[in-house]
């Protein structure tokens, strides 16, 4: 066997046997298919490393026939020859080439525990000169300073700005976006203009871009990156739009091409990796920053996302890593560690009030405060991924409505990420940054797609005090009709504040022709404003002495409004309740007429009184001009009931 100048291999012997002799064509098919299993760069690297091994053997007079299969002793001697010369990673790469060569020829690989121990020793004895200092990441502030110094009306600078922001927030390797040389006229591994698609409709600007990478370092079949908006100057969406507007790129040219200003005819030039880095360093170096490399943008984007508190598994998915190797790219661990710290779970059954931005966990069905310094999200981990009867234990993906919803929105609007078990048994993490389509669908229709096992949600500051209230009447049908219409007018008034949670409850009256009526809820504003806030509603209601108004804490208000006393989910109710329920939602644009309400109240005052079951109806204030529920864009999730004024809940229970 002669030393290899390229990675060559002969499969004749490994494919043949005494009873089977494959044809030349069959051997060629196997040969070609094995060749395509490596990227060209890997092919070249393995060839160099095999050449190095042959040179080592020749220096020690090891004959070609004794080199393969490589014995354990020869592997140990070869690996140990690197001691004090190069890094252990270099040795591992060279051994990987040898192992691949053995796999191709179906030879036994004699790696052993001794070899593993030896490699550990090599790592400890490697010279300082063998390891390069960590490549500096691009920080968000560096990126913004860079972008502000680029002339976005200049075709070249417009391409540089779009590429920089895309590489940073898309966690892209520059080699996935740009060629190594501007002399390249076409490369199948570089995205073209046609590979960039957007979510825009004719009436709205794009909410995201999808960039298909034809080939990546870890996936030669390509992968797709979702590019999302930011609320600062590094927002990649307008930078990409500006680049496309300034450069007028044909659909077939590389995405980050540009049209030189001084060119006489329409002509595009490819932005190369060296030209891109030269422009960036020309701006950043005079500002005092170290020289950056192509990987600085990927490292910087990863570090920034981790430091902002995005879970590491989400960042891993966004960055398209197939393993945890991305962890070695963490920079500024002092900023990342606090954001990634797992929540401390207090003793089950203990209840706490969570401040805005605090980390809170839901374990075994209880919301619990985690303690520690403030962070930006609310984590839920229900029952260690256990659920009952195919349904999610977290109902908030279908809305999540309560007394506070008009003030802070539905619970589903606070969700930042979801973990879900799909029908094929795989567990995936979804957010606006990864698996975005599934994330959109889950917030409103999660039961149709799988079992949600955990979620991360943002929090809001608990109000310093809450005024809870309950007013009770027994009224005539006419009074009930007027009261319901007044309640509807109050709901539609732009003066009704969003920090008022309100239910009107209808139930069986004391006698035929009467209707029981409650007004209950919570006011989350200053207690001194409570009476003036509710006055426009109560002014037409009959007088009542049956009322309770309490200024209390937020947690105490939850206990009061739930009619449950102390909050406790550790035990089942003493007596089961067989009940039936129906929900209706009334559109804000079609309020109830007087005729409709009067007919409804007559039915409740007559047939409702004679019913032999316990029943009640909640008319819950949901929308209105100031409600935060309706201020969220209708297409932000699959939940489709944001144009609702009231949710009407009908309940009846029976002993049998």
XYZ file of C-alpha atoms in Angstrom:
656
model
C 0.000 0.000 0.000
C 1.521 3.321 -1.014
C 1.097 6.647 0.728
C -2.073 8.480 -0.366
C -1.952 11.873 -2.044
C -5.744 11.909 -1.959
C -8.215 9.845 -0.017
C -8.310 6.745 -2.159
C -9.482 3.285 -1.248
C -9.790 -0.116 -2.858
C -12.952 -2.037 -2.027
C -12.249 -5.121 -4.142
C -11.023 -7.289 -1.263
C -13.516 -6.050 1.340
C -16.514 -6.718 -0.916
C -15.404 -10.056 -2.316
C -15.436 -13.478 -0.733
C -14.692 -17.037 -1.803
C -18.305 -17.489 -2.864
C -19.130 -14.005 -4.137
C -17.355 -11.790 -6.652
C -19.202 -8.507 -7.333
C -19.033 -6.913 -10.752
C -16.872 -3.894 -11.429
C -20.017 -1.749 -11.773
C -21.305 -2.848 -8.354
C -17.959 -2.025 -6.787
C -17.941 1.384 -8.493
C -21.468 2.120 -7.196
C -20.423 1.338 -3.632
C -17.249 3.387 -4.081
C -19.084 6.460 -5.397
C -21.772 6.285 -2.723
C -19.216 6.062 0.070
C -17.363 9.028 -1.407
C -20.494 11.173 -1.336
C -21.012 10.453 2.370
C -18.304 13.040 3.117
C -18.180 16.705 2.352
C -15.332 17.771 0.066
C -13.584 19.508 2.938
C -13.753 16.350 5.062
C -12.475 14.302 2.122
C -9.484 16.602 1.768
C -8.796 16.728 5.512
C -8.874 12.936 5.842
C -6.494 12.605 2.888
C -3.974 14.948 4.547
C -4.221 13.102 7.850
C -3.719 9.695 6.197
C -0.691 11.082 4.413
C 0.669 12.215 7.778
C 0.179 8.689 9.200
C 2.006 7.083 6.262
C 4.874 9.523 6.675
C 5.090 8.604 10.375
C 5.170 4.890 9.508
C 7.827 5.382 6.846
C 10.059 7.255 9.308
C 9.870 4.245 11.636
C 10.327 1.665 8.874
C 6.874 0.187 9.407
C 6.075 -1.717 6.197
C 2.822 -0.917 4.355
C 1.342 -4.339 5.051
C 1.704 -3.744 8.836
C -0.099 -0.409 8.837
C -3.668 -1.629 8.253
C -5.619 -2.792 10.118
C -3.772 -0.602 12.590
C -2.937 -2.430 15.798
C -3.633 -0.917 19.201
C 0.104 -0.624 19.872
C 0.664 1.292 16.627
C -2.272 3.601 17.438
C -0.781 4.304 20.879
C 2.695 4.962 19.471
C 1.318 7.208 16.721
C -0.839 9.222 19.129
C 1.977 9.542 21.688
C 4.332 10.901 19.010
C 2.357 14.159 19.193
C 3.055 14.801 22.886
C 4.208 18.353 23.527
C 3.872 19.204 19.831
C 0.224 19.873 19.050
C -3.210 19.963 20.637
C -5.187 16.867 21.524
C -7.918 17.959 19.096
C -5.414 17.704 16.226
C -4.583 14.146 17.292
C -8.280 13.273 17.511
C -8.854 14.567 13.977
C -6.003 12.416 12.667
C -7.321 9.353 14.476
C -10.802 10.062 13.091
C -9.365 9.878 9.582
C -7.756 6.525 10.377
C -10.989 5.209 11.859
C -12.993 6.286 8.801
C -10.470 4.522 6.574
C -10.960 1.346 8.621
C -14.748 1.625 8.401
C -14.617 1.930 4.605
C -12.530 -1.225 4.286
C -14.517 -3.078 6.957
C -11.398 -3.505 9.088
C -11.597 -3.802 12.878
C -10.811 -0.600 14.748
C -8.512 -1.202 17.698
C -9.318 1.853 19.729
C -9.211 1.020 23.418
C -9.563 2.450 26.949
C -5.766 2.847 26.924
C -6.011 5.050 23.855
C -8.693 7.180 25.541
C -6.479 7.620 28.598
C -3.535 8.526 26.394
C -5.588 11.198 24.626
C -6.480 12.660 28.005
C -2.781 12.814 28.830
C -2.095 14.544 25.521
C -4.670 17.184 26.365
C -2.994 17.896 29.702
C 0.491 18.067 28.186
C -0.349 20.108 25.086
C 1.826 23.232 24.699
C 0.197 26.625 25.170
C 1.056 27.508 21.589
C -1.136 24.653 20.322
C -4.386 26.263 21.417
C -5.778 29.458 20.010
C -7.501 31.956 22.293
C -11.306 31.886 22.041
C -12.527 33.804 19.044
C -14.135 37.053 20.171
C -17.886 37.200 19.640
C -19.748 40.088 18.119
C -21.823 41.611 20.904
C -25.192 43.239 20.268
C -23.735 46.674 21.000
C -20.895 46.006 18.522
C -23.398 44.947 15.877
C -25.481 48.083 16.362
C -22.388 50.334 16.217
C -21.321 48.573 13.030
C -24.737 48.970 11.403
C -24.994 52.655 12.303
C -21.698 53.353 10.511
C -22.691 51.617 7.302
C -24.279 53.670 4.527
C -27.493 51.769 3.855
C -28.009 53.618 0.575
C -24.718 52.267 -0.739
C -25.214 48.887 -2.492
C -22.114 47.292 -0.950
C -22.833 48.539 2.582
C -26.494 47.539 2.276
C -25.424 43.963 1.512
C -22.912 43.987 4.397
C -25.540 45.253 6.870
C -28.134 42.670 5.830
C -25.595 39.847 5.988
C -24.245 40.926 9.399
C -27.677 41.050 11.037
C -28.773 37.791 9.393
C -25.614 35.950 10.465
C -25.952 37.265 14.035
C -29.650 36.608 14.716
C -29.786 33.514 12.485
C -26.690 32.067 14.213
C -25.235 31.417 10.781
C -21.712 30.460 9.824
C -20.445 32.993 7.300
C -19.549 30.113 4.995
C -23.265 29.283 4.824
C -24.035 32.768 3.478
C -20.953 33.936 1.570
C -18.391 32.343 -0.781
C -14.689 32.371 0.040
C -13.872 34.407 -3.041
C -15.577 37.057 -5.132
C -14.414 35.176 -8.230
C -17.119 32.590 -7.607
C -19.941 33.200 -10.057
C -22.201 30.461 -8.752
C -22.118 28.086 -5.811
C -24.731 25.464 -5.033
C -23.968 25.813 -1.314
C -24.725 29.564 -1.122
C -28.345 30.821 -0.874
C -29.693 32.803 -3.788
C -32.361 35.497 -3.841
C -34.971 32.790 -4.449
C -34.065 31.055 -1.175
C -35.385 34.014 0.858
C -39.150 34.024 1.385
C -41.272 36.173 3.668
C -44.536 35.936 5.576
C -45.887 39.213 4.212
C -49.386 39.620 2.879
C -50.455 42.346 0.500
C -51.697 44.470 3.390
C -48.957 43.887 5.977
C -45.175 44.128 6.133
C -43.345 40.828 6.683
C -43.392 39.406 10.201
C -40.499 37.062 9.467
C -38.268 35.768 6.705
C -37.433 32.148 5.986
C -33.965 31.640 4.559
C -33.221 28.221 3.113
C -29.533 27.339 3.308
C -28.820 24.892 0.455
C -25.996 23.292 2.426
C -24.639 23.631 5.951
C -21.659 22.237 7.801
C -23.754 19.549 9.484
C -26.453 18.991 6.856
C -25.524 18.767 3.206
C -29.205 18.590 2.232
C -29.787 22.075 3.581
C -31.710 23.662 6.441
C -34.082 26.600 6.904
C -33.475 29.554 9.208
C -36.393 31.665 10.433
C -35.372 35.309 10.741
C -37.521 37.247 13.184
C -37.899 40.964 13.902
C -36.090 42.790 16.682
C -37.050 45.974 18.484
C -33.685 47.691 18.019
C -31.403 48.925 15.237
C -30.171 45.378 14.560
C -33.600 44.274 13.252
C -32.713 42.040 10.277
C -36.068 42.382 8.486
C -35.806 46.030 7.369
C -32.099 45.540 6.647
C -32.899 42.659 4.295
C -35.706 44.667 2.687
C -33.365 47.630 2.230
C -30.711 45.397 0.670
C -33.194 43.970 -1.824
C -34.534 47.452 -2.631
C -31.120 49.050 -3.144
C -29.590 46.221 -5.158
C -32.548 44.967 -7.274
C -31.224 41.410 -7.318
C -32.351 38.905 -9.960
C -33.931 35.805 -8.502
C -31.040 33.479 -9.445
C -28.034 35.390 -8.040
C -26.507 34.808 -4.587
C -28.573 36.558 -1.939
C -25.838 38.845 -0.655
C -24.776 40.223 -4.015
C -24.629 43.927 -4.789
C -24.670 46.268 -7.782
C -21.564 48.499 -7.864
C -22.504 52.155 -8.255
C -19.810 52.935 -10.791
C -20.689 50.101 -13.166
C -22.014 51.261 -16.513
C -24.605 48.514 -16.986
C -26.744 46.472 -14.597
C -24.308 44.056 -13.056
C -24.111 42.181 -9.778
C -21.024 41.296 -7.827
C -20.950 38.635 -5.144
C -20.139 39.758 -1.617
C -17.340 37.447 -0.499
C -16.378 36.451 3.013
C -12.997 38.297 2.906
C -14.626 41.480 1.574
C -17.348 41.317 4.231
C -14.878 40.852 7.108
C -12.582 43.553 5.758
C -15.446 46.070 5.761
C -16.544 45.081 9.283
C -13.026 45.255 10.719
C -12.389 48.587 8.983
C -15.255 50.009 11.061
C -14.795 48.109 14.341
C -11.003 48.198 14.747
C -10.790 52.034 15.017
C -13.489 51.803 17.700
C -11.133 49.704 19.841
C -12.494 46.228 19.096
C -10.293 43.238 18.326
C -10.210 41.828 14.848
C -13.224 39.590 14.262
C -13.433 36.345 12.310
C -16.231 34.720 10.357
C -17.430 32.714 13.342
C -17.758 35.810 15.549
C -21.314 36.484 14.372
C -22.555 32.952 15.102
C -20.880 32.952 18.522
C -22.220 36.424 19.287
C -25.779 35.575 18.319
C -25.701 32.417 20.423
C -24.268 34.253 23.432
C -26.800 37.079 23.162
C -29.781 34.718 22.943
C -28.576 32.653 25.913
C -27.869 35.758 27.995
C -31.386 37.054 27.286
C -32.831 34.009 29.058
C -33.943 31.970 26.044
C -33.694 28.285 27.065
C -30.552 26.567 25.805
C -32.548 23.862 24.004
C -34.391 26.565 22.043
C -31.097 28.246 21.132
C -29.735 24.846 20.110
C -32.665 24.287 17.751
C -32.446 27.814 16.363
C -28.733 27.370 15.694
C -29.351 24.033 13.936
C -26.954 22.083 16.133
C -27.290 18.309 16.042
C -25.433 17.902 19.357
C -24.465 19.916 22.429
C -21.204 21.006 20.815
C -22.608 24.521 20.667
C -21.978 24.843 24.407
C -18.279 25.436 23.765
C -19.202 28.627 21.944
C -20.719 30.205 25.051
C -19.039 33.494 25.846
C -19.554 35.822 28.818
C -20.693 32.978 31.047
C -21.151 35.520 33.843
C -24.146 36.909 31.931
C -25.447 33.603 30.628
C -25.416 31.600 33.861
C -27.922 33.769 35.815
C -30.327 33.774 32.856
C -30.097 29.991 32.470
C -30.260 29.103 36.177
C -33.005 26.521 36.839
C -35.788 27.576 39.184
C -35.765 26.425 42.766
C -38.985 24.521 43.467
C -40.416 25.241 46.923
C -42.309 22.725 49.023
C -45.487 21.551 47.200
C -48.643 23.193 48.454
C -46.946 26.480 49.414
C -48.298 29.550 47.616
C -46.436 32.750 46.831
C -47.029 35.992 44.996
C -44.733 36.394 41.998
C -43.398 39.839 41.215
C -43.299 41.006 37.621
C -40.510 39.308 35.709
C -39.869 36.733 38.429
C -39.171 33.103 37.617
C -42.075 30.925 38.668
C -42.557 27.210 38.137
C -45.626 25.045 37.869
C -44.896 21.608 39.276
C -47.546 19.009 40.119
C -50.230 21.475 39.121
C -49.216 24.379 41.385
C -47.833 27.783 40.493
C -44.841 28.373 42.751
C -42.445 31.222 43.221
C -38.844 30.331 42.547
C -37.207 33.115 44.527
C -33.896 34.757 43.715
C -33.227 37.784 41.566
C -35.773 38.921 38.965
C -35.658 37.335 35.519
C -37.871 37.621 32.477
C -39.989 34.508 32.187
C -42.324 32.121 33.933
C -41.479 28.419 33.670
C -43.966 25.574 33.936
C -43.050 21.876 34.201
C -46.245 19.946 34.877
C -46.052 16.462 36.295
C -42.714 15.530 34.755
C -44.294 15.119 31.295
C -47.264 13.098 32.536
C -50.748 13.874 31.292
C -54.220 12.391 31.562
C -56.430 11.084 28.757
C -54.563 12.664 25.825
C -55.301 16.208 26.968
C -52.816 18.869 27.941
C -52.613 19.697 31.654
C -52.107 23.349 30.719
C -55.409 24.798 29.459
C -53.901 28.169 28.615
C -53.165 27.257 24.999
C -56.909 27.598 24.329
C -57.048 31.131 25.731
C -56.504 31.298 29.454
C -59.148 33.849 30.472
C -59.802 35.261 33.942
C -60.575 38.447 35.853
C -57.146 39.896 34.999
C -57.321 39.213 31.256
C -58.681 42.608 30.243
C -55.736 44.222 32.042
C -52.915 41.923 30.898
C -54.313 39.811 28.073
C -54.936 36.103 27.729
C -52.455 33.683 29.209
C -51.650 32.310 25.753
C -50.363 35.772 24.788
C -47.684 35.554 27.492
C -46.299 32.204 26.330
C -42.714 32.422 25.073
C -42.057 28.749 24.293
C -43.726 25.343 24.534
C -42.404 21.805 24.749
C -44.688 19.298 23.031
C -44.814 15.551 22.435
C -45.845 15.002 18.811
C -47.815 12.074 17.425
C -44.601 10.311 16.369
C -43.336 10.383 19.961
C -40.685 13.047 19.418
C -40.328 15.905 21.895
C -39.766 19.321 20.321
C -39.491 22.869 21.611
C -41.447 25.576 19.812
C -41.304 29.354 20.017
C -41.388 32.354 17.726
C -37.724 31.557 17.070
C -37.971 27.851 16.226
C -40.777 25.695 14.834
C -42.659 28.987 14.540
C -45.589 27.572 12.535
C -46.232 24.919 15.176
C -45.896 27.550 17.917
C -48.559 29.659 16.150
C -50.903 26.660 15.932
C -50.391 25.478 19.515
C -51.557 28.786 20.975
C -55.225 28.148 20.392
C -55.412 24.553 19.180
C -52.760 22.605 21.071
C -54.846 19.477 21.621
C -54.967 18.947 17.855
C -51.195 18.720 17.524
C -49.850 16.830 20.526
C -49.354 16.913 24.273
C -47.806 20.062 25.706
C -45.510 19.104 28.567
C -43.990 22.426 29.610
C -44.088 26.092 28.767
C -42.266 29.349 29.423
C -44.311 32.535 29.817
C -43.673 36.164 30.675
C -45.039 37.664 33.887
C -46.403 41.013 35.046
C -46.096 42.854 38.355
C -48.865 41.941 40.789
C -50.901 45.046 41.719
C -50.122 46.426 45.194
C -53.774 46.054 46.172
C -57.007 44.711 44.697
C -60.607 45.701 45.367
C -62.821 42.613 45.129
C -66.582 43.068 45.119
C -69.872 41.164 45.051
C -73.350 42.721 44.688
C -76.476 40.514 44.876
C -80.063 41.274 43.741
C -83.373 39.513 43.305
C -85.043 41.478 40.491
C -88.086 41.455 38.240
C -87.868 40.484 34.586
C -88.075 44.162 33.562
C -85.326 45.143 36.019
C -83.172 42.252 34.824
C -83.620 43.345 31.200
C -82.606 46.937 31.972
C -79.634 45.780 34.074
C -78.256 43.471 31.371
C -78.554 46.229 28.749
C -76.831 48.693 31.116
C -74.083 46.129 31.642
C -73.674 45.796 27.866
C -73.490 49.575 27.414
C -70.901 49.778 30.204
C -68.848 47.075 28.466
C -68.901 48.991 25.155
C -67.930 52.324 26.723
C -64.384 53.592 26.038
C -64.410 54.961 29.610
C -64.524 51.481 31.154
C -60.918 50.811 32.226
C -59.020 47.669 31.279
C -58.002 47.030 34.896
C -61.566 46.051 35.815
C -62.485 42.349 35.750
C -66.249 41.886 35.783
C -68.903 39.135 35.653
C -72.685 39.486 35.667
C -74.204 36.246 36.986
C -77.832 35.229 36.414
C -79.490 32.474 38.444
C -82.874 31.259 39.712
C -84.944 33.985 41.374
C -86.782 33.789 44.689
C -90.128 33.307 42.929
C -91.566 32.971 39.454
C -91.149 36.181 37.485
C -87.882 37.067 39.201
C -84.229 36.512 38.334
C -81.303 36.246 40.718
C -78.489 38.570 39.671
C -74.919 39.149 40.870
C -72.231 41.598 39.860
C -68.818 40.317 40.909
C -65.222 40.996 40.014
C -62.006 42.768 40.898
C -60.629 46.248 40.356
C -56.837 46.358 39.983
C -56.463 50.122 40.077
C -56.141 52.522 43.034
C -58.812 51.756 45.671
C -59.762 55.440 45.788
C -61.004 55.191 42.179
C -63.193 52.122 42.711
C -66.531 53.841 43.409
C -66.247 56.271 40.494
C -65.235 53.417 38.172
C -68.273 51.273 38.977
C -70.773 54.152 39.334
C -71.802 54.290 35.616
C -72.772 50.620 35.855
C -74.586 50.602 39.192
C -76.525 53.833 38.661
C -79.486 52.059 37.004
C -79.395 48.933 39.180
C -81.799 48.624 42.121
C -80.509 49.426 45.596
C -79.112 46.462 47.503
C -77.798 45.881 50.996
C -76.418 42.494 49.999
C -72.936 43.497 48.945
C -69.322 42.859 49.905
C -66.435 45.147 48.928
C -62.928 44.298 50.157
C -59.570 45.982 49.631
C -57.072 43.137 49.785
C -53.947 41.548 48.316
C -53.799 39.927 44.914
C -53.605 36.348 46.243
C -56.421 36.999 48.715
C -58.569 38.332 45.865
C -58.058 35.045 43.998
C -59.301 33.154 47.061
C -62.339 35.433 47.380
C -63.318 35.307 43.704
C -62.881 31.543 43.605
C -65.199 31.010 46.595
C -62.687 28.464 47.833
C -61.191 29.934 50.973
C -57.515 29.087 51.294
C -55.893 28.094 47.998
C -55.227 24.381 48.170
C -55.020 21.796 45.392
C -53.483 18.984 47.418
C -56.815 17.243 48.052
C -59.861 16.382 45.972
C -63.243 17.886 46.906
C -65.127 15.969 49.594
C -68.214 15.670 47.399
C -68.146 15.275 43.621
C -70.279 17.642 41.573
C -71.949 16.399 38.395
C -72.330 19.424 36.170
C -72.958 20.340 32.560
C -71.603 23.421 30.834
C -71.911 25.322 27.577
C -69.907 28.334 26.402
C -70.956 31.076 23.993
C -69.035 34.093 22.750
C -70.852 37.189 21.490
C -69.129 39.386 18.877
C -68.448 42.969 19.893
C -69.850 44.273 16.621
C -73.298 42.690 17.172
C -74.612 43.731 20.597
C -77.810 42.220 21.990
C -81.033 44.122 21.259
C -83.639 44.927 23.905
C -86.023 42.396 22.349
C -83.412 39.657 22.632
C -82.567 40.414 26.252
C -86.230 40.742 27.266
C -87.099 37.359 25.728
C -84.103 35.810 27.489
C -85.031 37.241 30.897
C -88.660 36.114 30.506
C -87.464 32.581 29.869
C -85.188 32.643 32.930
C -87.898 34.151 35.132
C -90.503 31.549 34.151
C -89.075 28.280 32.767
C -85.839 28.868 34.667
C -87.682 29.124 37.971
C -89.551 25.861 37.383
C -86.402 23.896 36.451
C -85.538 21.120 38.905
C -81.776 21.642 38.564
C -79.359 24.185 39.988
C -78.255 26.547 37.246
C -76.488 29.830 36.714
C -75.192 31.866 33.782
C -72.029 33.993 33.804
C -71.878 36.921 31.374
C -68.163 37.631 31.552
C -66.797 40.964 30.366
C -64.164 39.954 27.822
C -63.696 42.684 25.246
C -64.571 46.335 24.919
C -62.552 49.289 23.586
C -59.882 49.110 26.317
C -59.496 45.333 26.667
C -55.930 44.098 26.155
C -57.320 40.854 24.718
C -58.566 42.573 21.578
C -55.431 44.668 21.124
C -53.342 41.663 20.109
C -53.249 41.124 16.295
C -55.871 38.573 15.273
C -53.337 36.536 13.288
C -50.715 36.377 16.047
C -51.886 32.875 16.986
C -54.491 30.295 15.993
C -56.835 31.556 18.723
C -59.662 33.214 16.802
C -62.051 34.800 19.319
C -60.535 38.237 19.878
C -63.557 40.148 18.549
C -65.678 38.970 21.486
C -67.505 41.297 23.881
C -68.876 38.712 26.323
C -68.150 35.099 27.047
C -71.353 33.519 28.318
C -70.918 30.413 30.479
C -74.019 28.313 31.156
C -73.805 25.813 34.026
C -76.240 23.349 35.516
C -75.638 20.624 38.060
C -77.648 17.657 39.208
C -77.417 15.114 41.984
C -77.889 12.309 39.463
